[in-house]
XYZ file of C-alpha atoms in Angstrom:
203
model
C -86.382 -77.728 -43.968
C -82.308 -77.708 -44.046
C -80.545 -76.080 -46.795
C -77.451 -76.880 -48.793
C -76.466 -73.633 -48.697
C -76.519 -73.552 -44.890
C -73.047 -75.052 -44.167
C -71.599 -73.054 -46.371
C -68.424 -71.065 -45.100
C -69.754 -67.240 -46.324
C -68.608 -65.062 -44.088
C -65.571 -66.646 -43.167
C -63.053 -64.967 -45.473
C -64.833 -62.095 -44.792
C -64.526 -61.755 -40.642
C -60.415 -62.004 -41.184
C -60.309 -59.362 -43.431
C -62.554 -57.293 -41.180
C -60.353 -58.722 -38.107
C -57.243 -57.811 -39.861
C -58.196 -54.168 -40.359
C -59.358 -53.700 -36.760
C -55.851 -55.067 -36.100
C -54.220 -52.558 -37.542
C -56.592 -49.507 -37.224
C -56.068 -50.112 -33.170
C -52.616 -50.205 -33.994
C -52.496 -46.804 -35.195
C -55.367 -45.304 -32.337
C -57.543 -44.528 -35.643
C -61.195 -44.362 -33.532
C -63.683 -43.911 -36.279
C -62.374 -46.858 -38.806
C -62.343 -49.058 -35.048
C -66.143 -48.520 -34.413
C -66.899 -48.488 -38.196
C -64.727 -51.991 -37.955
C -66.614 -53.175 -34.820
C -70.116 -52.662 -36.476
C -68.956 -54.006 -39.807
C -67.835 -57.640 -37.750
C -70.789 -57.114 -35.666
C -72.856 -57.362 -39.028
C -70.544 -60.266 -40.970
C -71.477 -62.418 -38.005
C -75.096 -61.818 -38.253
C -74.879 -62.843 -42.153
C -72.944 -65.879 -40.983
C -75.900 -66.321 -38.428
C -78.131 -66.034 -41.134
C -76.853 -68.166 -43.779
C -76.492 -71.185 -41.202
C -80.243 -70.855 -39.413
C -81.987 -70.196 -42.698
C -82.763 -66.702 -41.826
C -83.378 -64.787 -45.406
C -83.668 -61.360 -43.811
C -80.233 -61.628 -41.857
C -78.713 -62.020 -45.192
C -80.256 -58.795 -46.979
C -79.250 -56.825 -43.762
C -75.674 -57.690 -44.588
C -76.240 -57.183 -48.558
C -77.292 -53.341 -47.404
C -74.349 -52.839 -45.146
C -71.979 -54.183 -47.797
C -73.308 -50.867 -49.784
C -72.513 -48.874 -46.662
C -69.179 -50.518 -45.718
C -68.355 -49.404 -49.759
C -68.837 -45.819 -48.857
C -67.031 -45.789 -46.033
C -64.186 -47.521 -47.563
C -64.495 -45.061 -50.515
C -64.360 -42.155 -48.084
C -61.135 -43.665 -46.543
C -59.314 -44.018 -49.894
C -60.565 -39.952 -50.713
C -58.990 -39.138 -47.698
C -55.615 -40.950 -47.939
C -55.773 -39.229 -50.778
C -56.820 -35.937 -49.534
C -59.465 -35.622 -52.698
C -62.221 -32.823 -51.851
C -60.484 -30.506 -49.423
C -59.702 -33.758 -46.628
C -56.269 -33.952 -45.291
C -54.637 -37.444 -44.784
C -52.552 -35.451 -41.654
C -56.028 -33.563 -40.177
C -57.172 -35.690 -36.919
C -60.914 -36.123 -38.711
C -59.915 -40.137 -37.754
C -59.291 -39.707 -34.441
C -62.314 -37.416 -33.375
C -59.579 -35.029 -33.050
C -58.793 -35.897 -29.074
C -54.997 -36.786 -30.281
C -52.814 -36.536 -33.286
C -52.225 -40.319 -33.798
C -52.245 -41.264 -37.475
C -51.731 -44.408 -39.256
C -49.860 -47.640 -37.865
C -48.100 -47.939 -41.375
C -46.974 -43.915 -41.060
C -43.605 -45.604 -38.922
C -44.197 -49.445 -39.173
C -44.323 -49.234 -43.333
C -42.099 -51.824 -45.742
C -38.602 -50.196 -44.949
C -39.596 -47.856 -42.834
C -37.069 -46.728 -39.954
C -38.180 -44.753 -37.397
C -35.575 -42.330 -35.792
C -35.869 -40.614 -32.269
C -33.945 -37.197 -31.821
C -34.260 -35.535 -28.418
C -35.021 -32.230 -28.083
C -34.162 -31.209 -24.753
C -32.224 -28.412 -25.953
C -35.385 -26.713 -27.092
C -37.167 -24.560 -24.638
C -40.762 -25.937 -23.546
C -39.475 -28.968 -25.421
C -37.742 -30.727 -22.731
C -38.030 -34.563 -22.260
C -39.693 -34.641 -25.739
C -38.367 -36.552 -29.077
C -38.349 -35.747 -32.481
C -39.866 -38.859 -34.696
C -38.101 -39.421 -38.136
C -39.283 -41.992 -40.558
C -37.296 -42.560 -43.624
C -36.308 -45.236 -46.216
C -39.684 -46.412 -46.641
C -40.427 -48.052 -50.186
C -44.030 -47.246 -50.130
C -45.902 -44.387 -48.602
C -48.121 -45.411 -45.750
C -51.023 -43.259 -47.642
C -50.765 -45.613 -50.720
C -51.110 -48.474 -48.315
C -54.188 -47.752 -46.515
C -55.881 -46.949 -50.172
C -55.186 -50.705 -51.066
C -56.435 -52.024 -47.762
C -59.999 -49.690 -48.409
C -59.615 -51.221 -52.344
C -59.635 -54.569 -51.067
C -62.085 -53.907 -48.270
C -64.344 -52.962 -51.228
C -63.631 -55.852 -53.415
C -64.567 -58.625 -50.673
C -67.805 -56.084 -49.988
C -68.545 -56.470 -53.629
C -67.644 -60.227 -53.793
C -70.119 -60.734 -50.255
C -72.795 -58.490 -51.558
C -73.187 -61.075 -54.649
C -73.199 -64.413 -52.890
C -75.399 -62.953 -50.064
C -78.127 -62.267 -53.247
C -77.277 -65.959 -54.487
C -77.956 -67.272 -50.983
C -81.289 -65.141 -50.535
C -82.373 -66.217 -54.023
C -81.297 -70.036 -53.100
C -83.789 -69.665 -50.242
C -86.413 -67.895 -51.869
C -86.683 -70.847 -54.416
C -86.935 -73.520 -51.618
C -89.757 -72.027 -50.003
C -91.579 -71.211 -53.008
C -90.899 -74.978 -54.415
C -92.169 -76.313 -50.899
C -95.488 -74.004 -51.195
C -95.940 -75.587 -54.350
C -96.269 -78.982 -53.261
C -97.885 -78.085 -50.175
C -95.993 -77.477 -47.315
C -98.399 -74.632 -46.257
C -101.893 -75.968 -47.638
C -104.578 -75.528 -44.889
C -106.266 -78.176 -46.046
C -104.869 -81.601 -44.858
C -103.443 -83.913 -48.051
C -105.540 -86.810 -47.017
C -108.921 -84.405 -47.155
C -111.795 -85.782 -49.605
C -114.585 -84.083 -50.796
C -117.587 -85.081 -49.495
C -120.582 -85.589 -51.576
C -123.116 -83.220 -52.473
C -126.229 -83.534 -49.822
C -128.355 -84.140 -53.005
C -126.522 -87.200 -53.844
C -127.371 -88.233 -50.079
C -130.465 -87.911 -50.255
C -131.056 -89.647 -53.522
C -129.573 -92.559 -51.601
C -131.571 -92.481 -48.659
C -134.550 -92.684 -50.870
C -133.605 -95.503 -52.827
């Protein structure tokens, strides 16, 4: 039994903005929002795979990680923010094995990035000093509208994955009802009762 619903294109709005995130978080060497960005495609797929082989329980696996992928988004906008004690410039994003931060810190709308060397410093030598200025938004206030927007098309997937689970769940209950999974064969008749026989064989 094919379903309408099974062409349709669900997840594919949804895998670029997950691809263009990853983009940009391996821009900026941010290792915790690449794996959370890995698993998160990882999962879109498997609602795509879902949706197009009729596989209900595909589909609520991606409605739960849409709640998940919310909180982890949230987190990400608290932290840009640095609500609750976090730090936008602490290296919580990059397991703290280097001091990278994000892409958009030097590579923001009107950002330009300056190099001064510091050779003249001691135990500074063949080092530079990296000076961004002139940009007309924040890098901070960027990231918060890619988590915002990240949580819209969660919130926006997480409703037509229920419409496409409750578009299934009709289908199979409409083809119990006519009896797609009756035991009994549609062409079965009852026999006669054995007293009726033997009235017969009498006669």
């Amino acid at each position: 039994c094919e379903s309408k619903t099974s062409n349709s294109p669900f997840p594919s709005p949804f895998q670029l903005a997950a691809l263009e995130r990853q983009v940009f978080d391996f821009l900026g060497y941010q290792w915790a929002p690449i794996l959370a960005n890995f698993l998160h495609i990882i999962i879109v797929i498997l609602g795509l795979f879902g949706t197009i082989q009729y596989r209900p329980r595909y589909i609520v696996v991606y409605a739960i990680w849409t709640a998940i992928w919310v909180t982890w988004n949230i987190f990400i906008i608290c932290f840009y923010l640095e609500v609750g004690g976090l730090s936008k410039d602490s290296e919580l994003l990059t397991f703290n094995i280097s001091r990278h931060q994000s892409w958009w810190s030097e590579n923001g709308p009107g950002c330009v990035r300056k190099e001064a060397s510091m050779s003249g410093i001691k135990g500074l030598d063949n080092h530079s000093y990296i000076s961004v200025i002139g940009c007309a938004l924040e890098y901070r206030y960027i990231e918060v509208m890619h988590s915002s927007f990240q949580i819209l098309v969660a919130l926006v997937g997480f409703v037509y994955a229920c419409y496409v689970v409750s578009v299934f769940t009709e289908e199979e209950d409409s083809f119990d009802f006519i009896g797609g999974f009756d035991p009994f064969p549609l062409y079965h008749v009852n026999e006669k009762p054995t007293n009726l026989l033997f009235k017969q064989t009498y006669l």
